[in-house]
Structure formats: C-alpha cells, structure tokens
mmCIF file of C-alpha atoms in Angstrom:
data_model
loop_
_atom_site.group_PDB
_atom_site.id
_atom_site.type_symbol
_atom_site.label_atom_id
_atom_site.label_comp_id
_atom_site.label_asym_id
_atom_site.label_seq_id
_atom_site.Cartn_x
_atom_site.Cartn_y
_atom_site.Cartn_z
ATOM 1 C CA MET A 1 -16.607 22.322 -7.494
ATOM 2 C CA THR A 2 -13.597 23.991 -5.858
ATOM 3 C CA PHE A 3 -11.103 23.075 -3.171
ATOM 4 C CA LEU A 4 -10.569 25.848 -0.621
ATOM 5 C CA GLU A 5 -12.071 28.188 -3.248
ATOM 6 C CA LYS A 6 -9.500 27.206 -5.893
ATOM 7 C CA LYS A 7 -10.189 25.526 -9.217
ATOM 8 C CA ILE A 8 -7.970 22.456 -9.581
ATOM 9 C CA LEU A 9 -6.698 20.800 -12.757
ATOM 10 C CA ALA A 10 -5.157 17.308 -12.524
ATOM 11 C CA VAL A 11 -2.732 16.278 -15.276
ATOM 12 C CA VAL A 12 -1.603 12.669 -15.778
ATOM 13 C CA PRO A 13 1.392 12.641 -18.177
ATOM 14 C CA ALA A 14 1.929 9.427 -20.144
ATOM 15 C CA ARG A 15 3.844 9.437 -23.407
ATOM 16 C CA GLY A 16 3.985 6.302 -25.512
ATOM 17 C CA GLY A 17 7.743 5.997 -25.910
ATOM 18 C CA SER A 18 9.736 4.320 -23.148
ATOM 19 C CA LYS A 19 13.172 2.773 -23.501
ATOM 20 C CA GLY A 20 13.488 0.937 -20.163
ATOM 21 C CA ILE A 21 10.030 -0.654 -20.276
ATOM 22 C CA PRO A 22 8.192 -0.488 -23.640
ATOM 23 C CA LYS A 23 4.612 0.788 -23.198
ATOM 24 C CA LYS A 24 5.471 1.318 -19.548
ATOM 25 C CA ASN A 25 2.365 3.302 -18.659
ATOM 26 C CA LEU A 26 0.145 0.378 -19.692
ATOM 27 C CA LYS A 27 1.957 -2.164 -17.530
ATOM 28 C CA LYS A 28 -0.138 -3.633 -14.748
ATOM 29 C CA ILE A 29 0.386 -3.749 -11.003
ATOM 30 C CA CYS A 30 -2.117 -5.704 -8.913
ATOM 31 C CA GLY A 31 -4.228 -6.192 -12.035
ATOM 32 C CA LYS A 32 -4.474 -2.491 -12.933
ATOM 33 C CA SER A 33 -2.473 -0.450 -15.420
ATOM 34 C CA LEU A 34 -0.300 2.395 -14.172
ATOM 35 C CA ILE A 35 -2.755 4.715 -15.954
ATOM 36 C CA ASN A 36 -5.607 3.147 -13.990
ATOM 37 C CA HIS A 37 -3.841 3.645 -10.651
ATOM 38 C CA ALA A 38 -3.441 7.378 -11.372
ATOM 39 C CA ALA A 39 -7.004 7.668 -12.672
ATOM 40 C CA GLU A 40 -8.466 6.061 -9.553
ATOM 41 C CA ILE A 41 -6.923 8.774 -7.406
ATOM 42 C CA CYS A 42 -8.328 11.497 -9.676
ATOM 43 C CA ASN A 43 -11.767 9.894 -9.609
ATOM 44 C CA ALA A 44 -11.708 9.558 -5.825
ATOM 45 C CA LEU A 45 -10.799 13.205 -5.182
ATOM 46 C CA LYS A 46 -14.128 14.862 -5.903
ATOM 47 C CA TRP A 47 -12.694 18.352 -5.421
ATOM 48 C CA ILE A 48 -10.617 18.027 -8.589
ATOM 49 C CA ASP A 49 -12.481 20.093 -11.179
ATOM 50 C CA TYR A 50 -11.020 18.412 -14.277
ATOM 51 C CA SER A 51 -8.689 15.433 -14.741
ATOM 52 C CA LEU A 52 -6.917 14.836 -18.025
ATOM 53 C CA LEU A 53 -4.409 12.504 -19.609
ATOM 54 C CA SER A 54 -1.646 14.072 -21.715
ATOM 55 C CA THR A 55 -0.392 11.493 -24.208
ATOM 56 C CA ASP A 56 0.773 11.100 -27.791
ATOM 57 C CA ASP A 57 -0.252 7.421 -27.912
ATOM 58 C CA ASN A 58 -3.688 6.194 -29.059
ATOM 59 C CA GLU A 59 -3.600 3.009 -26.984
ATOM 60 C CA ILE A 60 -2.741 4.952 -23.834
ATOM 61 C CA ALA A 61 -5.470 7.478 -24.664
ATOM 62 C CA GLU A 62 -8.024 4.654 -24.927
ATOM 63 C CA GLU A 63 -6.922 3.280 -21.569
ATOM 64 C CA GLY A 64 -7.199 6.720 -19.991
ATOM 65 C CA ILE A 65 -10.736 7.240 -21.274
ATOM 66 C CA LYS A 66 -11.738 3.750 -20.113
ATOM 67 C CA CYS A 67 -10.420 4.605 -16.633
ATOM 68 C CA GLY A 68 -12.344 7.882 -16.413
ATOM 69 C CA LEU A 69 -9.747 10.442 -17.502
ATOM 70 C CA ASN A 70 -10.481 13.125 -20.078
ATOM 71 C CA VAL A 71 -8.366 13.159 -23.239
ATOM 72 C CA PRO A 72 -9.413 16.424 -24.906
ATOM 73 C CA PHE A 73 -6.328 16.531 -27.177
ATOM 74 C CA MET A 74 -3.301 14.487 -28.204
ATOM 75 C CA ARG A 75 0.086 15.693 -27.064
ATOM 76 C CA PRO A 76 2.252 17.102 -29.884
ATOM 77 C CA LYS A 77 5.074 14.773 -30.911
ATOM 78 C CA ASP A 78 7.749 17.346 -30.077
ATOM 79 C CA LEU A 79 6.565 17.239 -26.446
ATOM 80 C CA ALA A 80 6.730 13.425 -26.285
ATOM 81 C CA LEU A 81 10.388 12.765 -27.041
ATOM 82 C CA ASP A 82 12.989 11.264 -24.701
ATOM 83 C CA ASN A 83 14.460 14.715 -24.130
ATOM 84 C CA SER A 84 11.181 16.637 -24.057
ATOM 85 C CA ASN A 85 10.750 19.260 -21.361
ATOM 86 C CA SER A 86 8.263 18.428 -18.582
ATOM 87 C CA ILE A 87 7.596 22.125 -18.074
ATOM 88 C CA GLU A 88 6.477 22.618 -21.668
ATOM 89 C CA MET A 89 4.391 19.429 -21.605
ATOM 90 C CA TRP A 90 2.551 20.571 -18.475
ATOM 91 C CA ARG A 91 2.125 24.149 -19.744
ATOM 92 C CA HIS A 92 0.719 22.840 -23.008
ATOM 93 C CA ALA A 93 -1.768 20.620 -21.141
ATOM 94 C CA TRP A 94 -2.855 23.480 -18.877
ATOM 95 C CA LEU A 95 -3.242 26.131 -21.593
ATOM 96 C CA GLU A 96 -4.836 23.782 -24.123
ATOM 97 C CA THR A 97 -7.400 22.628 -21.569
ATOM 98 C CA GLU A 98 -8.268 26.205 -20.627
ATOM 99 C CA LYS A 99 -8.732 27.031 -24.308
ATOM 100 C CA ILE A 100 -10.976 24.022 -24.923
ATOM 101 C CA LEU A 101 -13.072 24.470 -21.772
ATOM 102 C CA GLN A 102 -12.992 28.273 -21.934
ATOM 103 C CA GLU A 103 -12.244 28.533 -18.232
ATOM 104 C CA SER A 104 -9.115 28.998 -16.140
ATOM 105 C CA PHE A 105 -7.624 26.999 -13.276
ATOM 106 C CA ASP A 106 -5.878 28.374 -10.197
ATOM 107 C CA ILE A 107 -3.809 25.282 -9.422
ATOM 108 C CA SER A 108 -2.676 22.177 -11.239
ATOM 109 C CA ILE A 109 -1.386 18.901 -9.870
ATOM 110 C CA LEU A 110 0.841 16.514 -11.822
ATOM 111 C CA LEU A 111 0.319 12.816 -11.062
ATOM 112 C CA GLU A 112 2.888 10.641 -12.830
ATOM 113 C CA PRO A 113 1.625 7.094 -13.536
ATOM 114 C CA THR A 114 5.115 5.770 -12.811
ATOM 115 C CA SER A 115 4.539 6.545 -9.114
ATOM 116 C CA PRO A 116 1.572 4.239 -8.464
ATOM 117 C CA MET A 117 1.814 4.081 -4.677
ATOM 118 C CA ARG A 118 0.160 7.418 -3.985
ATOM 119 C CA LYS A 119 -2.774 7.742 -1.621
ATOM 120 C CA GLU A 120 -5.624 10.230 -1.622
ATOM 121 C CA ARG A 121 -4.296 11.891 1.520
ATOM 122 C CA ASP A 122 -0.921 12.521 -0.168
ATOM 123 C CA ILE A 123 -2.561 14.651 -2.833
ATOM 124 C CA GLU A 124 -4.959 16.399 -0.497
ATOM 125 C CA ASN A 125 -2.208 17.263 1.991
ATOM 126 C CA CYS A 126 -0.013 18.564 -0.823
ATOM 127 C CA VAL A 127 -2.697 20.867 -2.211
ATOM 128 C CA LYS A 128 -3.817 22.046 1.237
ATOM 129 C CA LYS A 129 -0.218 22.946 2.090
ATOM 130 C CA LEU A 130 0.047 24.938 -1.133
ATOM 131 C CA ILE A 131 -3.193 26.868 -0.641
ATOM 132 C CA GLU A 132 -3.266 27.435 3.115
ATOM 133 C CA ASN A 133 0.312 28.748 3.197
ATOM 134 C CA ASN A 134 0.030 30.720 -0.035
ATOM 135 C CA TYR A 135 2.955 28.784 -1.539
ATOM 136 C CA SER A 136 3.598 28.749 -5.278
ATOM 137 C CA SER A 137 4.756 25.126 -5.486
ATOM 138 C CA VAL A 138 4.825 21.973 -3.362
ATOM 139 C CA ALA A 139 6.395 18.626 -4.265
ATOM 140 C CA THR A 140 6.383 15.266 -2.525
ATOM 141 C CA VAL A 141 9.774 13.856 -1.578
ATOM 142 C CA SER A 142 11.189 10.775 0.146
ATOM 143 C CA LEU A 143 14.166 10.371 2.450
ATOM 144 C CA THR A 144 17.144 9.041 0.512
ATOM 145 C CA PRO A 145 18.638 5.868 2.049
ATOM 146 C CA ALA A 146 21.954 6.589 3.766
ATOM 147 C CA HIS A 147 23.983 4.394 1.412
ATOM 148 C CA PHE A 148 22.795 6.447 -1.585
ATOM 149 C CA ARG A 149 23.688 9.852 -0.135
ATOM 150 C CA PRO A 150 26.686 11.874 -1.400
ATOM 151 C CA HIS A 151 28.825 10.952 1.616
ATOM 152 C CA LYS A 152 28.662 7.282 0.614
ATOM 153 C CA THR A 153 28.915 7.859 -3.139
ATOM 154 C CA LEU A 154 32.032 6.665 -4.978
ATOM 155 C CA GLU A 155 33.456 7.375 -8.399
ATOM 156 C CA VAL A 156 35.454 4.927 -10.510
ATOM 157 C CA THR A 157 38.303 6.424 -12.546
ATOM 158 C CA LYS A 158 39.226 5.447 -16.095
ATOM 159 C CA ARG A 159 41.925 3.238 -14.553
ATOM 160 C CA GLY A 160 39.289 1.436 -12.495
ATOM 161 C CA MET A 161 40.301 3.047 -9.200
ATOM 162 C CA ILE A 162 37.891 4.242 -6.519
ATOM 163 C CA ASN A 163 37.543 7.908 -5.667
ATOM 164 C CA PHE A 164 35.314 9.379 -2.980
ATOM 165 C CA TYR A 165 32.696 11.704 -4.464
ATOM 166 C CA LEU A 166 33.103 14.040 -1.473
ATOM 167 C CA PRO A 167 36.385 14.597 0.411
ATOM 168 C CA ARG A 168 37.001 11.532 2.552
ATOM 169 C CA ASP A 169 35.737 11.829 6.129
ATOM 170 C CA ASP A 170 35.787 8.657 8.210
ATOM 171 C CA SER A 171 33.156 10.049 10.569
ATOM 172 C CA TYR A 172 30.605 9.389 7.822
ATOM 173 C CA SER A 173 31.292 5.667 7.971
ATOM 174 C CA LEU A 174 28.582 5.693 10.652
ATOM 175 C CA ARG A 175 25.168 6.072 9.036
ATOM 176 C CA GLN A 176 23.794 8.220 11.853
ATOM 177 C CA ASN A 177 26.438 10.875 11.141
ATOM 178 C CA ILE A 178 25.327 11.393 7.541
ATOM 179 C CA PRO A 179 23.003 14.383 6.973
ATOM 180 C CA ASN A 180 19.519 13.743 5.614
ATOM 181 C CA TYR A 181 18.986 14.069 1.889
ATOM 182 C CA PHE A 182 15.743 13.764 -0.045
ATOM 183 C CA HIS A 183 14.698 12.882 -3.574
ATOM 184 C CA ARG A 184 11.605 13.470 -5.696
ATOM 185 C CA ASN A 185 9.238 10.509 -5.703
ATOM 186 C CA GLY A 186 6.714 11.642 -8.347
ATOM 187 C CA ILE A 187 3.692 11.176 -6.076
ATOM 188 C CA CYS A 188 2.503 14.758 -6.569
ATOM 189 C CA TYR A 189 3.589 18.169 -7.788
ATOM 190 C CA ALA A 190 1.213 21.052 -7.036
ATOM 191 C CA LEU A 191 1.729 24.460 -8.656
ATOM 192 C CA THR A 192 -0.054 27.752 -8.966
ATOM 193 C CA ARG A 193 -0.863 29.085 -12.408
ATOM 194 C CA GLU A 194 1.678 31.879 -12.040
ATOM 195 C CA LYS A 195 4.463 29.430 -11.161
ATOM 196 C CA LEU A 196 4.077 27.227 -14.219
ATOM 197 C CA ILE A 197 2.456 29.391 -16.870
ATOM 198 C CA GLU A 198 4.266 32.654 -16.200
ATOM 199 C CA GLU A 199 7.521 31.669 -14.472
ATOM 200 C CA LYS A 200 7.841 28.360 -16.377
ATOM 201 C CA VAL A 201 9.169 26.566 -13.317
ATOM 202 C CA ILE A 202 8.214 23.295 -11.614
ATOM 203 C CA LEU A 203 10.863 22.936 -8.936
ATOM 204 C CA ASP A 204 13.182 25.582 -7.496
ATOM 205 C CA GLU A 205 14.463 26.964 -4.182
ATOM 206 C CA SER A 206 11.006 28.305 -3.331
ATOM 207 C CA THR A 207 9.327 24.889 -3.618
ATOM 208 C CA HIS A 208 8.097 23.453 -0.332
ATOM 209 C CA ALA A 209 8.465 19.778 0.492
ATOM 210 C CA MET A 210 5.760 17.320 1.454
ATOM 211 C CA ILE A 211 7.645 14.386 2.953
ATOM 212 C CA ILE A 212 6.267 10.887 2.320
ATOM 213 C CA LYS A 213 7.460 8.666 5.157
ATOM 214 C CA ARG A 214 6.459 5.240 3.840
ATOM 215 C CA ASP A 215 8.200 3.149 1.184
ATOM 216 C CA VAL A 216 7.239 4.090 -2.370
ATOM 217 C CA VAL A 217 8.509 3.001 -5.778
ATOM 218 C CA ASN A 218 9.058 4.976 -8.967
ATOM 219 C CA ILE A 219 8.816 2.692 -12.008
ATOM 220 C CA ASP A 220 11.942 2.866 -14.169
ATOM 221 C CA GLU A 221 13.020 -0.748 -14.628
ATOM 222 C CA PRO A 222 11.109 -4.079 -14.897
ATOM 223 C CA PHE A 223 12.051 -5.034 -11.328
ATOM 224 C CA ASP A 224 10.323 -1.875 -10.056
ATOM 225 C CA LEU A 225 7.001 -3.319 -11.241
ATOM 226 C CA GLU A 226 7.523 -6.407 -9.104
ATOM 227 C CA LEU A 227 8.638 -4.348 -6.111
ATOM 228 C CA ALA A 228 5.664 -1.993 -6.360
ATOM 229 C CA GLU A 229 3.249 -4.916 -6.521
ATOM 230 C CA PHE A 230 4.894 -6.507 -3.473
ATOM 231 C CA LEU A 231 4.592 -3.287 -1.473
ATOM 232 C CA LEU A 232 1.045 -2.501 -2.616
ATOM 233 C CA LYS A 233 -0.140 -5.919 -1.469
ATOM 234 C CA ARG A 234 1.245 -5.163 1.997
ATOM 235 C CA LEU A 235 -0.664 -1.878 2.403
#
C-alpha cells in the first residue's frame, strides 16, 4: 500500500531511560500507555506501509508488540542515552528496517509517544503537505503563549536581579503587540529519505510548518500526564 504513490515508514521512538518520569513511555493516560496511543494512530492509518517501535527496553518492546507495532530490532545502547542524537536514532531505524525488509521507503514519519494528543488528520495533513508540495521536511508546531515568548522572558543575575532577555520595550507589555512565535509539539515530523539519510537533518530553515491550533501536551513532567488526561477527556 502507498500514500500518493509513496512508501511510508512510521517510527515510534521510545527509549527505556527517563529521568523526569521513570519508564515514561509506559505511563498511562485514559487507561492506555503512551506507546499504545502512538500505536493506535499507526494502526488507524492504513496507508502507512510499516510501523515500528525503536527501543532499547524489553518491557517497552513487549508493550509495542502487544499494541500492534513491529519491533524488528533493539536499539543500540549508544543511541539510547540521555544525550543521544535523534537524527542518528531515526537514521538507524530507517536503514535497519530497509535492510531487514529488503525494501526502501520514500518517506518516514516520527511519532513521539510523549505527544499523545495527536489525531489521524494531523498525520495525514502533514504527509500530504510534504508530498503534494514536494517539500523535504514538515513538522507540526504550536503557537507559543505570549507570556513565554522572548519579549516577556526575564533573566536573573547572580546577584538575584532581573534583566530583560531582549532590550526593554514597554510597547510589548501589551500581549497583542508581541510577534507570534511557535514551538515544536512532537505530534509529527515527516521527512523524505534524502533529507534524513543523506543530509542527516530533521529540522532546518527549509522545514515547513504544520500548525496545530488546539491545545496539546508534551509529556516531560508528572503533571503533564494529568493535564493530558484532562484535555483528552474533553475532546
């Protein structure tokens, strides 16, 4: 099966180590693990040719298989450290899968379990934008709240004094005067084979944005689990 005549590989990255929330990828929201939430999207999108879980952890691998993801290999330990490079992890998953299956993929999407509030249309719109416009990379982003933008950001000196991160401008005290800024939300990254395998890039100045306009949560701290469950129950 292909999507707009392209073969699609879905990669769900989930290493075992996590400092903020131990075994984070196995934590449950609305009765389902974060792995399960990502797997359900992969299973629902029938145009995905192959969906795999990249992990170094046996328990996470078992959960992935139970949820319908393929686990054709275990991620090498040097690609599962706190400072490991996401580019190399994704390249390893892509190339290793092609070697095992003896076939190549035109496009790969990265679906991080820590962004469990994705919808099928988010992924489909992201991939369609990539293919129909002949882009090399597309990433989902969210609008950054005004009070988190650089114009509202402060620094605290070693003496405990406040500095403005940007030169002070009182016109920015009004929220509507602050320019829009965006941040990655982890819902979906979509890349061509050339972009990741040859250029070794995920995000750069040529990446096109797919803006998600609803509230989403990226799981970093324990409270994020509670917030995500609250928001998911309201959908």
